[in-house]
CSV table of C-alpha atoms in Angstrom, one decimal:
chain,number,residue,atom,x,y,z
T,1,UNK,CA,-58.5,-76.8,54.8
T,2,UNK,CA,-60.4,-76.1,51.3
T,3,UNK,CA,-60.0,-78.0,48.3
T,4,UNK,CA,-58.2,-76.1,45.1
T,5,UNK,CA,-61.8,-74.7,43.5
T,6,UNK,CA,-61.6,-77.2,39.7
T,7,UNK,CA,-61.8,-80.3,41.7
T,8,UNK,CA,-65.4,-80.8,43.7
T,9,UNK,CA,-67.8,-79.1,41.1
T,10,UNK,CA,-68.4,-81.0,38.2
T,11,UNK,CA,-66.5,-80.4,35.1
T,12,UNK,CA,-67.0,-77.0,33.1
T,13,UNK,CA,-67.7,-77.3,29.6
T,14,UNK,CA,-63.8,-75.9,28.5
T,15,UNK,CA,-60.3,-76.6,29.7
T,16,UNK,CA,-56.6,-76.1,29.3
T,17,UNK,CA,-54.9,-79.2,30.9
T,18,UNK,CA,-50.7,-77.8,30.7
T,19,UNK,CA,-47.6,-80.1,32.2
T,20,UNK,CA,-44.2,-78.8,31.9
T,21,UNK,CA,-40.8,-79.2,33.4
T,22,UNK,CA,-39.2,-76.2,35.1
T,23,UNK,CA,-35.9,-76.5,32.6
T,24,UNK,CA,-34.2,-72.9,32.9
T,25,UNK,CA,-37.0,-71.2,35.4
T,26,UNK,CA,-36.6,-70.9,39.0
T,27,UNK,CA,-38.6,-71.7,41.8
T,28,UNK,CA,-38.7,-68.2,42.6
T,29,UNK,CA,-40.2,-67.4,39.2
T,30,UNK,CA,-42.3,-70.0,39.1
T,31,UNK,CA,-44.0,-69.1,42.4
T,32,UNK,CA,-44.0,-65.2,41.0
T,33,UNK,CA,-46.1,-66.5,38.0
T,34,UNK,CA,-48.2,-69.1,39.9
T,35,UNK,CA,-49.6,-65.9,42.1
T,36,UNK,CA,-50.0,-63.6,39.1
T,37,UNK,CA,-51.9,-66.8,37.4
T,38,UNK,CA,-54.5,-66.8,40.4
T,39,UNK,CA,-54.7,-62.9,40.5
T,40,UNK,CA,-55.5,-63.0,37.2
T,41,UNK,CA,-57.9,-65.7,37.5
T,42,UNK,CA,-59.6,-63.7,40.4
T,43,UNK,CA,-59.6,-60.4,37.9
T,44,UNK,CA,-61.6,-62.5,35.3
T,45,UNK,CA,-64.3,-64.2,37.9
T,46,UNK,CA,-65.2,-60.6,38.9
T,47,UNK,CA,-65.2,-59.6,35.5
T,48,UNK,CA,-67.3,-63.0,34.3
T,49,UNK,CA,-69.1,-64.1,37.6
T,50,UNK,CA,-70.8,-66.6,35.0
T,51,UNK,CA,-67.9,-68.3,33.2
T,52,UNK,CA,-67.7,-70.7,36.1
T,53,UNK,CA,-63.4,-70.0,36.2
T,54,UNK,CA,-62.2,-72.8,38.4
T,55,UNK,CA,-58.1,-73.6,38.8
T,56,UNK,CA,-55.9,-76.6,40.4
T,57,UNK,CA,-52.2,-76.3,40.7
T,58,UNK,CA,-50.6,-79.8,41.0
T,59,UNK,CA,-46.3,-80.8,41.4
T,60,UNK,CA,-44.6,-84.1,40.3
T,61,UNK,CA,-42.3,-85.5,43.5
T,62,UNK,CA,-39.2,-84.5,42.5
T,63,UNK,CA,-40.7,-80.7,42.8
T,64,UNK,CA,-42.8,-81.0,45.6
T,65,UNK,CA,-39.5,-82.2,47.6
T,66,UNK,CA,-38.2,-78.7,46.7
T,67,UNK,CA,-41.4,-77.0,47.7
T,68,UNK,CA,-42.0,-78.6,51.1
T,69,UNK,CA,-40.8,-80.0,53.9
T,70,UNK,CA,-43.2,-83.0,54.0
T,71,UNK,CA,-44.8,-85.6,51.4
T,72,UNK,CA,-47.9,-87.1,51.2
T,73,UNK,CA,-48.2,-90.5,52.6
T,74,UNK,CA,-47.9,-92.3,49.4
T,75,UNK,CA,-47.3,-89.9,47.1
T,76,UNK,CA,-44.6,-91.5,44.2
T,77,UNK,CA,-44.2,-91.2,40.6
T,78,UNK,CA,-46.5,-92.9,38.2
T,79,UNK,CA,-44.4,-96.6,36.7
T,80,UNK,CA,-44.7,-97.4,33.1
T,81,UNK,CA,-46.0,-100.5,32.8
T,82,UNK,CA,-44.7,-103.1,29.9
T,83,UNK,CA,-47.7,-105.7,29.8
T,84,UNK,CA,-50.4,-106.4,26.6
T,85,UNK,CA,-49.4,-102.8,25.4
T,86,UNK,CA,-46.9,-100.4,26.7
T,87,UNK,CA,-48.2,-97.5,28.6
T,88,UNK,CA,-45.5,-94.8,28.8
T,89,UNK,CA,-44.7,-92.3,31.7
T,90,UNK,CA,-43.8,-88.4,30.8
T,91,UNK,CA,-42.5,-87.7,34.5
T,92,UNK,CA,-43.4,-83.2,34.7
T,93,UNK,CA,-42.9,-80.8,37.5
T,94,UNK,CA,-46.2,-78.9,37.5
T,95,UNK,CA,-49.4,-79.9,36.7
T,96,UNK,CA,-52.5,-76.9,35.8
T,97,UNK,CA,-55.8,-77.6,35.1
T,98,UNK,CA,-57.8,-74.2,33.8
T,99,UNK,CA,-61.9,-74.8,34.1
T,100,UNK,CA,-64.3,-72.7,32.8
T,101,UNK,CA,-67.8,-72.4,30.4
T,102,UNK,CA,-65.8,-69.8,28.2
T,103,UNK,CA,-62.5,-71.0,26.0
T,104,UNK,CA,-61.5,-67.5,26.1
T,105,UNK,CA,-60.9,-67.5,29.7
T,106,UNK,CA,-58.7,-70.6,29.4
T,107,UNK,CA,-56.9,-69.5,26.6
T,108,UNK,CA,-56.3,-65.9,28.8
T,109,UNK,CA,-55.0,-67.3,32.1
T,110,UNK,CA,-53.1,-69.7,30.1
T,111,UNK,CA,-51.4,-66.7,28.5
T,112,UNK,CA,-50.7,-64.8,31.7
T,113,UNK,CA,-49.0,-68.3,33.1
T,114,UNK,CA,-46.8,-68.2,30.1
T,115,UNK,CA,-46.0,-64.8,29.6
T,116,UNK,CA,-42.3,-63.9,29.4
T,117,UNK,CA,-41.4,-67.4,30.4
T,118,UNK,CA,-42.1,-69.6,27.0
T,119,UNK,CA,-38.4,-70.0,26.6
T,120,UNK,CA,-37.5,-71.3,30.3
T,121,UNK,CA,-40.0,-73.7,30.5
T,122,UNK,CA,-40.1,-77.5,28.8
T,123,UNK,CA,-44.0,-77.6,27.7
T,124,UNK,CA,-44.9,-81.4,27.8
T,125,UNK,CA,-48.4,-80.6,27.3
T,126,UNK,CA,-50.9,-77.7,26.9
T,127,UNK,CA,-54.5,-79.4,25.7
T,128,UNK,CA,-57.8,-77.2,24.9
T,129,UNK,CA,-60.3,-79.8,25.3
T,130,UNK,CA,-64.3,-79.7,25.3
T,131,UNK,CA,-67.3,-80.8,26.1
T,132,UNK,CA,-68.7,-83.0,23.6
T,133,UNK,CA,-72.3,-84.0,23.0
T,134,UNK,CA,-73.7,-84.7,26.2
T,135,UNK,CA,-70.3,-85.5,28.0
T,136,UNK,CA,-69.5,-88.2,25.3
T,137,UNK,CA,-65.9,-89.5,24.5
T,138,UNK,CA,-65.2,-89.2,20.6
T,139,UNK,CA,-66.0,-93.0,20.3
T,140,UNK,CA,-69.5,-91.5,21.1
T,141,UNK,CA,-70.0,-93.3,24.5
T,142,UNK,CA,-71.0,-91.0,27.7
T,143,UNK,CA,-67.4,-90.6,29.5
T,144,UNK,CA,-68.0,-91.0,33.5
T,145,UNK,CA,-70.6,-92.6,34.0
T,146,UNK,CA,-69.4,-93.7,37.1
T,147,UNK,CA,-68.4,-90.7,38.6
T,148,UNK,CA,-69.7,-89.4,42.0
T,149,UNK,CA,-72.3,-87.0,41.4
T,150,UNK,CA,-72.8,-85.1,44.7
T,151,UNK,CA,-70.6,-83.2,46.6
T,152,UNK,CA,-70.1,-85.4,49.8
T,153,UNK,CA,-69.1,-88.3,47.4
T,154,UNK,CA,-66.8,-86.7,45.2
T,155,UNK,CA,-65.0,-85.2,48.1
T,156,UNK,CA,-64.8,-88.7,49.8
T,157,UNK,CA,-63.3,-90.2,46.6
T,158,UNK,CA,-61.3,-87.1,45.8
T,159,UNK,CA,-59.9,-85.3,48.7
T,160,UNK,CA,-57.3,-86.9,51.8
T,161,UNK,CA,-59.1,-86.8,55.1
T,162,UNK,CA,-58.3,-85.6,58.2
T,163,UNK,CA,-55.6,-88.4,59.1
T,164,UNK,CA,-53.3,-87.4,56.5
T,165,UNK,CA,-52.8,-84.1,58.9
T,166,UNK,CA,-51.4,-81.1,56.8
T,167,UNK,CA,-51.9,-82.8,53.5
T,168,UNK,CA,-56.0,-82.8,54.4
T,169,UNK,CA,-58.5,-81.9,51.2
T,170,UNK,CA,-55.1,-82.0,49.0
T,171,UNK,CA,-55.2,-84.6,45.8
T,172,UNK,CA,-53.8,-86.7,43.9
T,173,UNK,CA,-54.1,-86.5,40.4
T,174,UNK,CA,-53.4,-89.0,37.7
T,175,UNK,CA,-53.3,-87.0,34.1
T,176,UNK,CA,-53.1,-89.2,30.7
T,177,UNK,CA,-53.5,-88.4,27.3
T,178,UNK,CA,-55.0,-91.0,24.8
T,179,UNK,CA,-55.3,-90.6,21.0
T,180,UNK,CA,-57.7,-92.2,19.5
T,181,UNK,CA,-57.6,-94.2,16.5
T,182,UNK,CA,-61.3,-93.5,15.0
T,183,UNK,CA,-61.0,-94.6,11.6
T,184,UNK,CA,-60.6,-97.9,13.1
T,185,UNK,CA,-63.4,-97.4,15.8
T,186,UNK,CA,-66.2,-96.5,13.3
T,187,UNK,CA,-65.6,-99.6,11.2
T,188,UNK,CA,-67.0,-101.4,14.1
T,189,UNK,CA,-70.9,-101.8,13.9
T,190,UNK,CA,-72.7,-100.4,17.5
T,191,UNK,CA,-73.2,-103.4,19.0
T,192,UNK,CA,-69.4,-104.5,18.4
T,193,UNK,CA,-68.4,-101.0,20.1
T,194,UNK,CA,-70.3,-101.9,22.9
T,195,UNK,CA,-69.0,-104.8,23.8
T,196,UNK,CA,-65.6,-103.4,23.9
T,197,UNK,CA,-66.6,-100.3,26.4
T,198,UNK,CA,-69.3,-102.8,28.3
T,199,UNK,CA,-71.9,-99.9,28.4
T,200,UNK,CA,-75.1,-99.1,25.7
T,201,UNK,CA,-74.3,-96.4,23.5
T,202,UNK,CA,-77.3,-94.8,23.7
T,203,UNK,CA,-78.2,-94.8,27.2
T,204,UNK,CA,-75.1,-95.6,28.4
T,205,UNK,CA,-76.5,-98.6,30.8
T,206,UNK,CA,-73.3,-101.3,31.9
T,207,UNK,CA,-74.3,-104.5,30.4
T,208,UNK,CA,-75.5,-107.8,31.8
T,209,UNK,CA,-72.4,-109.4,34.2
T,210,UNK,CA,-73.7,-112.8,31.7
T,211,UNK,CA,-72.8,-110.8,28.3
T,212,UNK,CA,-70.2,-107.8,29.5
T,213,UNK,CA,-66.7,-109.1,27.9
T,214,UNK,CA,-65.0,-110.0,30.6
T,215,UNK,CA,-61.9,-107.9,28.4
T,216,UNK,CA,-64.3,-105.1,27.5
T,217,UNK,CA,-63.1,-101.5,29.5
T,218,UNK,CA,-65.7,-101.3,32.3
T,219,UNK,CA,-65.2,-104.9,33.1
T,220,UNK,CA,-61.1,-104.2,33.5
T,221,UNK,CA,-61.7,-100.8,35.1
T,222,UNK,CA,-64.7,-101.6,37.5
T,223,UNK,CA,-62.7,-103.0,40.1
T,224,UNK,CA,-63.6,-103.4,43.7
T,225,UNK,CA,-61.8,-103.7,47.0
T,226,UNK,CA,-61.8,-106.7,49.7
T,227,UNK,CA,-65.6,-105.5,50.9
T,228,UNK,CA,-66.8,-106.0,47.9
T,229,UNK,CA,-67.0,-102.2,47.4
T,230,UNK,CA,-66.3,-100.4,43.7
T,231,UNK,CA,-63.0,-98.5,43.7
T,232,UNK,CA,-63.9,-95.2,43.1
T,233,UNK,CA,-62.0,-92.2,41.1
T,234,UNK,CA,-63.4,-88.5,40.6
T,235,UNK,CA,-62.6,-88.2,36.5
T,236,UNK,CA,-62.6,-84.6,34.5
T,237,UNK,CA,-61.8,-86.0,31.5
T,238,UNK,CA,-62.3,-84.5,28.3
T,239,UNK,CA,-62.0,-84.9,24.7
T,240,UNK,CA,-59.5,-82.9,22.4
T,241,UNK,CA,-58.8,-82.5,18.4
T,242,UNK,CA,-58.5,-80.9,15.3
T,243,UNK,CA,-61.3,-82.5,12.8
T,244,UNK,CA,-58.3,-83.3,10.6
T,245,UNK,CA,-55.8,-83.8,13.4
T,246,UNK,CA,-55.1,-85.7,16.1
T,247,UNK,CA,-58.3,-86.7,18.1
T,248,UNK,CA,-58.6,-88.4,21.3
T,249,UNK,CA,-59.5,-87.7,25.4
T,250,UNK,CA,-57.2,-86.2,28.1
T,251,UNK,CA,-57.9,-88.2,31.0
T,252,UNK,CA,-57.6,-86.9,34.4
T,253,UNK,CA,-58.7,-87.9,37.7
T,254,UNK,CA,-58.5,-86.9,41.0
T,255,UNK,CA,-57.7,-89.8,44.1
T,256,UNK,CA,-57.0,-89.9,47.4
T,257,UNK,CA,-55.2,-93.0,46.9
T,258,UNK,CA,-52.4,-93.7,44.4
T,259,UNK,CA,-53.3,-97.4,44.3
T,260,UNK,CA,-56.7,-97.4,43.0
T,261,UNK,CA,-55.4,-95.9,39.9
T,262,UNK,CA,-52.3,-98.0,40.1
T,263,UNK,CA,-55.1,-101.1,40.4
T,264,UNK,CA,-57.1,-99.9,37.4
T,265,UNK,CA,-54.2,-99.5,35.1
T,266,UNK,CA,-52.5,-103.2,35.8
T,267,UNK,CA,-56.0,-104.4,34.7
T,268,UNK,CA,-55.9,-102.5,31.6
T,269,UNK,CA,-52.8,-103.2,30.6
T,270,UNK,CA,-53.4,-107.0,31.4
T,271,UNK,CA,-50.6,-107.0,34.3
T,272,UNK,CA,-53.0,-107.9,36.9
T,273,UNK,CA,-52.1,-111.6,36.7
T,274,UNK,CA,-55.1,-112.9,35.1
T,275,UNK,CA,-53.7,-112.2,31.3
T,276,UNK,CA,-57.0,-110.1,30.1
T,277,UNK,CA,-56.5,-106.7,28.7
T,278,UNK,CA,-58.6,-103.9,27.9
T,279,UNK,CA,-59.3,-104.4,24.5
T,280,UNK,CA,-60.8,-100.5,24.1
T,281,UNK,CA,-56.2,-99.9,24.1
T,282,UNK,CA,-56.7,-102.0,20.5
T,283,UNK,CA,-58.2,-98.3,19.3
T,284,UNK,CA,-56.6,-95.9,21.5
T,285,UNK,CA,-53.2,-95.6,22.5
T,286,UNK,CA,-51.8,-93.6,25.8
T,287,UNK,CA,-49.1,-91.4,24.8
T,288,UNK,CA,-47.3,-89.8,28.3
T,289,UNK,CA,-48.8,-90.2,31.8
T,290,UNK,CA,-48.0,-89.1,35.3
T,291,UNK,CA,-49.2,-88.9,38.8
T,292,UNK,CA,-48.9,-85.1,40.7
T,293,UNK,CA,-50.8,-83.6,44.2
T,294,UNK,CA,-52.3,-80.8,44.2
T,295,UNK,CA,-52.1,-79.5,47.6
T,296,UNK,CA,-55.2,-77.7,49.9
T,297,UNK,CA,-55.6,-73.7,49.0
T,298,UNK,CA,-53.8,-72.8,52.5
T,299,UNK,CA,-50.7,-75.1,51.8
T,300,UNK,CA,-50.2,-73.9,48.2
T,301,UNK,CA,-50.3,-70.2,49.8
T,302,UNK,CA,-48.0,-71.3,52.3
T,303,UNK,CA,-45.9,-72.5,49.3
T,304,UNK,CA,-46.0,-69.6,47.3
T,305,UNK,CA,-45.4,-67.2,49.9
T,306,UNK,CA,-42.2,-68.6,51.7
């Protein structure tokens, strides 16, 4: 099995994160435009063998029980959570995430997705996001710092092994979008910021266990599993904004296990049972949400061909 191509490299420099709802479009259609998305996207990587044009097609449940005969082990709907602060759930049917070093290219197989279908399709979401200043959130810290950097490890955190059978090198995705409130973020002096991310600005080094916050986001985030090992998730999250618009990062990330991201949110949202929340949610606020899987390149063909 082989992996959808955006997932295992390491983010591109642009890309067009899109979540809809099917509304008026059929399945038929949909799978009719999926397959002129990807021959598309093949036109333009022969066309620009240098724009680095990567793709992942991803389907809520409730679609993926149309699609296919079987589910991932595991695979459910994301839960809005009602703890410190509310994090919201925008439940979609399909899930694209365009990658490439050109915004022209997203902005292209964007417009061949949509093309003659604007009007049966509920758009939840279509994001052009960047890469900013050394991979740096708008708050100015590095984003991903954790993040597995070589192949082997990002594939081990990312993709299902073996044992889940058909579903192997598929993915589950978690996709968020924060805004950011940065007029209030920038009245905090540096030091001040870093306590509430845990990291140095500059270098982006995790502080000392003796002066981390124990409410600052790497200490609610960092979380590890009975062997004392950190729970790992492969992010390709990226900022987004207008400079006199609305500003904030579209986090995605790619799992092989539902749980770890379900683990991470209850600490943020300070339903984990020890009463701590993030306090990096005081300056940016999560506005949908919602979990998807993005199936291996030979089950999606399967699925678009039958």
């Amino acid at each position: 099995m082989t992996a959808q191509s955006v997932i295992l490299p390491l983010p591109s420099d642009h890309a067009r994160f899109i979540s809809l709802r099917l509304k008026d479009l059929s399945i038929k259609k949909l799978k009719e435009k999926l397959q002129y998305l990807f021959s598309t996207r093949d036109r333009l990587i022969s066309q620009h063998p240098h724009a680095e044009i990567k793709t992942a097609v991803a389907f809520g449940p409730e679609l993926w029980s149309q699609l296919y005969p079987q589910v991932p082990d595991n695979f459910k709907q994301l839960e809005p959570i009602h703890g410190s602060f509310e994090m919201p759930v925008v439940a979609a049917d399909l899930f694209i995430h365009i990658a490439s070093q050109r915004v022209d290219v997203c902005f292209a197989l964007s417009q061949a997705f949509f093309e003659d279908i604007q009007s049966q399709v509920e758009v939840l979401e279509e994001r052009a996001c960047f890469r900013n200043f050394e991979g740096r959130d708008l708050t100015g810290f590095i984003d991903g710092t954790e993040n597995p950097q070589f192949p082997d490890d990002r594939a081990e955190t990312a993709l299902l092994s073996k044992d889940a059978g058909i579903f192997k090198d598929g993915s589950f995705i978690f996709a968020q979008r924060y805004a950011h409130n940065l007029e209030k973020w920038k009245k905090l002096k540096v030091d001040a910021q870093e306590n509430v991310i845990g990291r140095t600005k500059l270098e982006s080094i995790e502080l000392e266990d003796d002066v981390k916050p124990e409410n600052s986001h790497v200490a609610r985030v960092v979380i590890e599993d009975d062997q004392g090992e950190e729970l790992a998730i492969l992010r390709h999250s990226l900022p987004y904004g207008d400079g006199q618009g609305d500003q904030g990062l579209y986090f995605v990330a790619y799992t092989n296990n539902l749980k770890t991201i379900d683990d991470m949110l209850f600490h943020m949202f300070g339903t984990s049972g020890d009463g701590i929340h993030d306090r990096l949610l005081h300056f940016v606020t999560p506005k949908d949400g919602a979990y998807y899987f993005a199936p291996s390149e030979e089950v999606l063909e399967e699925i678009l061909e039958n």
